[in-house]
PDB file of C-alpha atoms in Angstrom:
ATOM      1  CA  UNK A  21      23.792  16.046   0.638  1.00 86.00           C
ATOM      2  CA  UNK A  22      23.470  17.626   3.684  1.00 91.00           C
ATOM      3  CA  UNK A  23      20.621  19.839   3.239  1.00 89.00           C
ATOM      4  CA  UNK A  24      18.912  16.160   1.981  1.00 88.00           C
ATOM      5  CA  UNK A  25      19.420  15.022   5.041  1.00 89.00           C
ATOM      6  CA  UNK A  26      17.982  17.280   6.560  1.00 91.00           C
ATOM      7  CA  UNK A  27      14.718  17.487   4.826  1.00 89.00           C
ATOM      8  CA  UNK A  28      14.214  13.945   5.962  1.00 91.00           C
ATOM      9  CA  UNK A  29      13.005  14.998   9.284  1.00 94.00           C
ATOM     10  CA  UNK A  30       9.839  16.802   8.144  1.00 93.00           C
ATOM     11  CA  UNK A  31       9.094  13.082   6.519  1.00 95.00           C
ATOM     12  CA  UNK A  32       9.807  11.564   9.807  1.00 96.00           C
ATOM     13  CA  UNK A  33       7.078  13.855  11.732  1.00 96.00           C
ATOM     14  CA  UNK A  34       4.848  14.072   9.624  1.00 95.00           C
ATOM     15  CA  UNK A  35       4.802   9.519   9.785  1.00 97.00           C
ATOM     16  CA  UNK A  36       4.854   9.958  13.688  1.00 97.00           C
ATOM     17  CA  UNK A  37       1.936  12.338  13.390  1.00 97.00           C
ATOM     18  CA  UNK A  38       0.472   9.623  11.289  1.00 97.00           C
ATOM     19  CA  UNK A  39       1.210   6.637  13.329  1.00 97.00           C
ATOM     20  CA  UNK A  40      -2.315   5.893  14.286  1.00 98.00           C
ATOM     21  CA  UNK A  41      -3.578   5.321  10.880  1.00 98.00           C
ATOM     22  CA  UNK A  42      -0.374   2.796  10.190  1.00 98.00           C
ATOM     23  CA  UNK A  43      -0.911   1.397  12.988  1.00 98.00           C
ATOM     24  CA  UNK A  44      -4.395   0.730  12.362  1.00 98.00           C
ATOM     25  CA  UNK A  45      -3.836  -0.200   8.803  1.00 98.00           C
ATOM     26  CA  UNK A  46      -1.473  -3.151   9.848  1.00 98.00           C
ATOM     27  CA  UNK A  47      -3.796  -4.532  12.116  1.00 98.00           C
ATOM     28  CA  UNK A  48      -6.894  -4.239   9.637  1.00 98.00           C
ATOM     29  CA  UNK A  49      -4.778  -5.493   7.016  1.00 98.00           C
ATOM     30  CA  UNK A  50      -3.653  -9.033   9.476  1.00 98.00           C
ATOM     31  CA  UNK A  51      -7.395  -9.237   9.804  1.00 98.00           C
ATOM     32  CA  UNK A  52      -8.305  -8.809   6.280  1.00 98.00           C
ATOM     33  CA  UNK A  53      -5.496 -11.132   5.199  1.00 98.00           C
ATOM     34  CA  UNK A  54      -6.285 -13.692   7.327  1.00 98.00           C
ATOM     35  CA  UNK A  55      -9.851 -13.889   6.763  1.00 98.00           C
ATOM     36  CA  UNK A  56      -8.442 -14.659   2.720  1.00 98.00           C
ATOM     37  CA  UNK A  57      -8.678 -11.283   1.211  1.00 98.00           C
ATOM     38  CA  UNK A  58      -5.658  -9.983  -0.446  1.00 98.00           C
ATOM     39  CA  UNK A  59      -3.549  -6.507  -0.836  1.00 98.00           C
ATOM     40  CA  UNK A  60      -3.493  -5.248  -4.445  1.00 98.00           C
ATOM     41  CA  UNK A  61      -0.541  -2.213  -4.482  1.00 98.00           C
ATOM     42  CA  UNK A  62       0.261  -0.050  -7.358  1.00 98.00           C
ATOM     43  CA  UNK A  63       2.618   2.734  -8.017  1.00 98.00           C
ATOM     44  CA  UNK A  64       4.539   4.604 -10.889  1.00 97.00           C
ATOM     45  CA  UNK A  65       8.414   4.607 -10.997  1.00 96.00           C
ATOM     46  CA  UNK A  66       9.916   4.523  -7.453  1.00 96.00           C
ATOM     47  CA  UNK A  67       6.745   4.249  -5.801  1.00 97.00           C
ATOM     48  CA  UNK A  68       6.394   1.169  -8.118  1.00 98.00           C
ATOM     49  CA  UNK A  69       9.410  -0.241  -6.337  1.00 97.00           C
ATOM     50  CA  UNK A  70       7.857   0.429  -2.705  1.00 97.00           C
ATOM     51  CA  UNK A  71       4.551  -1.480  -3.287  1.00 98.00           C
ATOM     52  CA  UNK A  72       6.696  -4.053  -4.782  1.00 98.00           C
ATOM     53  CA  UNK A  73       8.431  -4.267  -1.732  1.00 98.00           C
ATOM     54  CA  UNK A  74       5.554  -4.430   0.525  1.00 98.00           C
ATOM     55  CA  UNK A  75       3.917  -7.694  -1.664  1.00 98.00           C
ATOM     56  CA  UNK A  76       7.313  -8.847  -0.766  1.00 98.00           C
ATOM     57  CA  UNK A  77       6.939  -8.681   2.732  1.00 98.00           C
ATOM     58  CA  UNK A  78       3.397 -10.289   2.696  1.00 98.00           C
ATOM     59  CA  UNK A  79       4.384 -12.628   0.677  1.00 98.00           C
ATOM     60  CA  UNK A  80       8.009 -13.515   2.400  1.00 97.00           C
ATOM     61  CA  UNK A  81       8.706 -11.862   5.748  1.00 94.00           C
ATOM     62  CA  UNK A  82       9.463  -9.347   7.507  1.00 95.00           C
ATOM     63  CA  UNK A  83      11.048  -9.880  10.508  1.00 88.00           C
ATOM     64  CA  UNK A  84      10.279 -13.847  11.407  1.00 89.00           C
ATOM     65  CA  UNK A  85       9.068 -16.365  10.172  1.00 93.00           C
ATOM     66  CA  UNK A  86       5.173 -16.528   9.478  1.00 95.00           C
ATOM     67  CA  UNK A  87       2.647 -17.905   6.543  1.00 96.00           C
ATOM     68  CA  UNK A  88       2.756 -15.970   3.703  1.00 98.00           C
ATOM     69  CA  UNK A  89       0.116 -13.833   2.708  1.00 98.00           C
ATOM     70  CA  UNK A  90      -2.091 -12.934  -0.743  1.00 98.00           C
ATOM     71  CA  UNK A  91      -0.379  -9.874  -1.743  1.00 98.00           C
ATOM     72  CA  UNK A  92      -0.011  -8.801  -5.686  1.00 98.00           C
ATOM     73  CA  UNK A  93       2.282  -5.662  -7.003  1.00 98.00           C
ATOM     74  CA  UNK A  94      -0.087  -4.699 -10.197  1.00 98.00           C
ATOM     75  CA  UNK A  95       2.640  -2.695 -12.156  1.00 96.00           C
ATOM     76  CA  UNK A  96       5.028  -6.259 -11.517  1.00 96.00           C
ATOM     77  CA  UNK A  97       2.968  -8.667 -14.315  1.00 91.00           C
ATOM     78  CA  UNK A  98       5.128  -7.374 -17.188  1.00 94.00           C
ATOM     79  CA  UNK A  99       2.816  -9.057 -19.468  1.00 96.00           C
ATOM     80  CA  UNK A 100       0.034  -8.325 -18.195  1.00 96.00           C
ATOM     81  CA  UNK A 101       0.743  -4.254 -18.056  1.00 96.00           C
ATOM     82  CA  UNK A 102       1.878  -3.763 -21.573  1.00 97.00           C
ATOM     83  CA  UNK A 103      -1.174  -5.722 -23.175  1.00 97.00           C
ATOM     84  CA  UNK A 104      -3.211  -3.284 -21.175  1.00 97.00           C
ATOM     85  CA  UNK A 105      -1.317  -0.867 -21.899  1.00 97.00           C
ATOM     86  CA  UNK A 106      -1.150  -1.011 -25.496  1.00 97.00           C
ATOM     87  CA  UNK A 107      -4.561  -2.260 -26.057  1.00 98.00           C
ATOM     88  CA  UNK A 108      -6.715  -0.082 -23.420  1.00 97.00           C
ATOM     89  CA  UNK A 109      -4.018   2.825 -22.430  1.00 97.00           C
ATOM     90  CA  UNK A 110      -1.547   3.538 -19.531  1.00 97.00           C
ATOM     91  CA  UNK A 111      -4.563   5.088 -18.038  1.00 98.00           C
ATOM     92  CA  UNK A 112      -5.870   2.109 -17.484  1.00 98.00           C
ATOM     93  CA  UNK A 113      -3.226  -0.436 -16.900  1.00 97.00           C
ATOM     94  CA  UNK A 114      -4.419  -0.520 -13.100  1.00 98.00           C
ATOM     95  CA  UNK A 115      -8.484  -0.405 -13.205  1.00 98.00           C
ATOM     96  CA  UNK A 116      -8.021  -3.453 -15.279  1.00 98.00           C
ATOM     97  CA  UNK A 117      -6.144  -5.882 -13.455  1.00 98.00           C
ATOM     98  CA  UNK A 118      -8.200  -4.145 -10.374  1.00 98.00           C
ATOM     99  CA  UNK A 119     -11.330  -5.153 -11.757  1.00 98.00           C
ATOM    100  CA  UNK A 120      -9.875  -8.455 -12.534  1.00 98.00           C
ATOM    101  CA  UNK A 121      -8.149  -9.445  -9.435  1.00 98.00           C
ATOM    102  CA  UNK A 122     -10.135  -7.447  -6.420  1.00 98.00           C
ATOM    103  CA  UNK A 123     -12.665  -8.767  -4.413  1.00 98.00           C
ATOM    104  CA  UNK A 124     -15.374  -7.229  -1.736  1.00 98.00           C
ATOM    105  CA  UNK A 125     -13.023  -7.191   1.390  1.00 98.00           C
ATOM    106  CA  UNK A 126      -9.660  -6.529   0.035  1.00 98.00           C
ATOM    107  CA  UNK A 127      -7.481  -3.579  -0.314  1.00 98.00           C
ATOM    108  CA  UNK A 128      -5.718  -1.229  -2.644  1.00 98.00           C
ATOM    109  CA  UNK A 129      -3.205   0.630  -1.104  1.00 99.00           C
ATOM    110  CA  UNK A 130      -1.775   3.567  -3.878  1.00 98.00           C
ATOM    111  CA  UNK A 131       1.774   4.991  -3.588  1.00 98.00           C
ATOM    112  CA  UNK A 132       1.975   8.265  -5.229  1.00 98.00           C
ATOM    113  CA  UNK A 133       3.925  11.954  -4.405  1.00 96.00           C
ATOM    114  CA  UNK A 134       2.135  13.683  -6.702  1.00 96.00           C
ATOM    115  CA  UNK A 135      -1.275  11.994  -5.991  1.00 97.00           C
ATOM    116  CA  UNK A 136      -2.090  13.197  -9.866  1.00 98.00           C
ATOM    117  CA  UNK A 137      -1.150  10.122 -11.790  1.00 98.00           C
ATOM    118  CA  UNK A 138      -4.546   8.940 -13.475  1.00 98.00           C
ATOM    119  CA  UNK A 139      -3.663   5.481 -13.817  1.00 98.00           C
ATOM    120  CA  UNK A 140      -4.268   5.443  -9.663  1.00 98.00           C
ATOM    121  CA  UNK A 141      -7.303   7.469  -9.760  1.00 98.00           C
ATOM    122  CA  UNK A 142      -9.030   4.941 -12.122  1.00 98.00           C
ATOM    123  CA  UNK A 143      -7.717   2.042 -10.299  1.00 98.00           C
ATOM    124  CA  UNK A 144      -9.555   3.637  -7.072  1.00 98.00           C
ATOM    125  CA  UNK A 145     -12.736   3.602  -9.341  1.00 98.00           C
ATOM    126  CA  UNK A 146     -12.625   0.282 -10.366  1.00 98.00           C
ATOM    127  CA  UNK A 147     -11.979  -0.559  -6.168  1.00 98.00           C
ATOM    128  CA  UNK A 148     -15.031   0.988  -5.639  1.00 98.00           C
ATOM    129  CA  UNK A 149     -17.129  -0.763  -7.782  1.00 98.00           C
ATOM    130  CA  UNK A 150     -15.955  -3.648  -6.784  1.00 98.00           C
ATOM    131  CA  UNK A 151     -16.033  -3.058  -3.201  1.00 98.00           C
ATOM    132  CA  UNK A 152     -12.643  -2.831  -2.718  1.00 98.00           C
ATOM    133  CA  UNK A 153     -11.003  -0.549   0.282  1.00 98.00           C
ATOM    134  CA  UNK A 154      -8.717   2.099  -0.866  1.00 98.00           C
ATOM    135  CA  UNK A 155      -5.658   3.388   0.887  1.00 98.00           C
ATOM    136  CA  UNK A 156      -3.207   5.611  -0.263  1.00 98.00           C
ATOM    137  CA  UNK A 157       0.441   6.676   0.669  1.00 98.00           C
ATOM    138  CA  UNK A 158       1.130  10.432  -0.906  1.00 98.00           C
ATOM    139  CA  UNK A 159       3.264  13.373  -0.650  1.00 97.00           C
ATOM    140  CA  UNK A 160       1.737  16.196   0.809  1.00 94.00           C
ATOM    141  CA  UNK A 161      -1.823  16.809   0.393  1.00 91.00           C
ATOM    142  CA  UNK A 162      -4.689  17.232  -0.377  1.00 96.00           C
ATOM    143  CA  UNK A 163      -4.388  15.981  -3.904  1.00 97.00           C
ATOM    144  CA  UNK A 164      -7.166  13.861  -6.523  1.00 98.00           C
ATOM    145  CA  UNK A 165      -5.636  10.666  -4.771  1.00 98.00           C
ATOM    146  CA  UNK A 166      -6.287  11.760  -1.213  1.00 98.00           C
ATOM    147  CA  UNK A 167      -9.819  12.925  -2.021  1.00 98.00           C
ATOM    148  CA  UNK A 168     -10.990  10.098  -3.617  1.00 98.00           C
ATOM    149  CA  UNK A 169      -9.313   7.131  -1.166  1.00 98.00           C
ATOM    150  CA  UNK A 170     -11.334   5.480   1.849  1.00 98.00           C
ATOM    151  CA  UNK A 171      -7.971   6.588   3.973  1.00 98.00           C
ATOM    152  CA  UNK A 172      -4.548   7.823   3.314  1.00 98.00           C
ATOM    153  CA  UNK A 173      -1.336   9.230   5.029  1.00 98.00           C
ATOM    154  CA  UNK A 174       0.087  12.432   3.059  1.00 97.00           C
ATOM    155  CA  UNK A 175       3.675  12.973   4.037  1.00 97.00           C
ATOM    156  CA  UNK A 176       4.711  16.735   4.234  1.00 94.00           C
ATOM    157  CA  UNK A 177       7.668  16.806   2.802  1.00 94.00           C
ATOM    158  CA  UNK A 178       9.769  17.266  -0.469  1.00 92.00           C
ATOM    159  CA  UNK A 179       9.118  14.619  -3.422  1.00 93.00           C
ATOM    160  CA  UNK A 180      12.086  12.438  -2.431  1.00 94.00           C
ATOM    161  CA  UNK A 181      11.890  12.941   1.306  1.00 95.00           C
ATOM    162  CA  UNK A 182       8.329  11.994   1.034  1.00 96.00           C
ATOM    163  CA  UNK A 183       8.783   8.833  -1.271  1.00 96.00           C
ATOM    164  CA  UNK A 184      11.822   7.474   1.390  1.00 96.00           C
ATOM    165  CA  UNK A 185       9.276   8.317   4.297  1.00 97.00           C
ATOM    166  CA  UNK A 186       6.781   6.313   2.485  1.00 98.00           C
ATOM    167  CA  UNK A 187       9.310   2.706   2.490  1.00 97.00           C
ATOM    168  CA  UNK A 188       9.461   3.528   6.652  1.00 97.00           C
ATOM    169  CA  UNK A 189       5.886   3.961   6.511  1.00 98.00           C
ATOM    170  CA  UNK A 190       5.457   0.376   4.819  1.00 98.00           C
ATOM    171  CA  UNK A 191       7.994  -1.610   7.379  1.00 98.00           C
ATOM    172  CA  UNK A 192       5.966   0.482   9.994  1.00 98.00           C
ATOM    173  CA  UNK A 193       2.828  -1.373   8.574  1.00 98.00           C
ATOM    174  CA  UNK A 194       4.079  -4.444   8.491  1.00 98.00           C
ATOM    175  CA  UNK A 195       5.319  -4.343  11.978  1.00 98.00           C
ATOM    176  CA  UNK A 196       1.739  -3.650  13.324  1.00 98.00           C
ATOM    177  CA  UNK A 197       0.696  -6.132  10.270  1.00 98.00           C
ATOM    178  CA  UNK A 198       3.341  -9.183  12.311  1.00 98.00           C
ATOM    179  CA  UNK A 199       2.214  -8.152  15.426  1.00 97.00           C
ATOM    180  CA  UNK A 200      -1.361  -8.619  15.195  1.00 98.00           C
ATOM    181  CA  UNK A 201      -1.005 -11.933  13.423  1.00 98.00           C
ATOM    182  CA  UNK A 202       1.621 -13.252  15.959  1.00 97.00           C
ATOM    183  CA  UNK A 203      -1.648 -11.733  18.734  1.00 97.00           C
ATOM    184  CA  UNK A 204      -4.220 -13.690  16.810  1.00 97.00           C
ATOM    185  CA  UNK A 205      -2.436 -16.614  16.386  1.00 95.00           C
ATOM    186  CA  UNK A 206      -1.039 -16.930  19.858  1.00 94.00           C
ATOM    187  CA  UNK A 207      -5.133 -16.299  20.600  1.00 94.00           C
ATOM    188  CA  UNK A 208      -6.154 -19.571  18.217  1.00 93.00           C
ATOM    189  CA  UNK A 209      -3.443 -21.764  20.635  1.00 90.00           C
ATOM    190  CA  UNK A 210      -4.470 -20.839  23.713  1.00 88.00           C
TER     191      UNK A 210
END
């Protein structure tokens, strides 16, 4: 347990060397999301969890209260994923409801540690063709994922550590993501 502990700190620096891009992904997100685009996330298994958890926080709150926010968790329409599943592959389960739900102007952000898993890499195509900004949260890098995305954050870290360093680098997101729509609408009062 210890040594677990312990490998959490390489997760940690490698988010504060990072902090610039979340940063900057929070704010360009308030924008985005307040101009009516949305945030499509997608992940596999625990990282499935984690961008469920972020459309939570868009579409809730984090810390006060605010409007809620177009945010969708593609893995979290159960229906949804096993018809595309079974009819056009696992492969595919995200391109689909990516080419179905995405619009010019919003944005994809991936959660992977391996940065491998093909469903993710397709979903990035079908973001691109529909002019859709990719992000991407991985474990270290470079991987398919992090060469394919318009920007990403690769923690440097062990599997695990990387995955728990990628739920601080969400709330770190959406703190930047409150402030800036707390700025802007302070801004619209004044």
């Amino acid at each position: 347990m210890t040594d677990h502990l312990r490998a959490v700190a390489p997760a940690i620096e490698s988010l504060l060397q990072n902090v610039g891009t979340l940063a900057g992904w929070g704010v360009e997100m308030a924008e985005r999301l307040m101009a009516g685009q949305r945030l499509l996330a997608a992940g596999n298994g625990g990282s499935a969890a984690e961008a469920q958890h972020l459309t939570a926080e868009l579409v809730g709150r984090f810390d006060g209260d605010r409007e809620p926010f177009s945010a969708i968790s593609l893995h979290a329409e159960s229906s949804a994923v096993t018809a595309i599943a079974n009819d056009y592959g696992f492969d595919r389960m995200f391109a689909r409801q990516v080419t179905a739900h995405g619009r010019r102007g919003d944005i994809l952000l991936l959660l992977s540690t391996s940065g491998k898993s093909p469903n993710l890499l397709h979903a990035v195509d079908a973001a691109r063709a529909a002019g859709v900004t990719t992000w991407a949260l991985t474990a270290a890098g470079p991987n398919p994922l992090t060469e394919c995305v318009d920007d990403f954050v690769a923690i440097d870290a062990q599997s695990a550590n990387a995955q728990e360093g990628h739920l601080i680098a969400l709330h770190a997101i959406c703190r930047a993501f409150d402030a800036e729509v707390h700025r802007r609408r302070q801004e619209e009062q004044r």
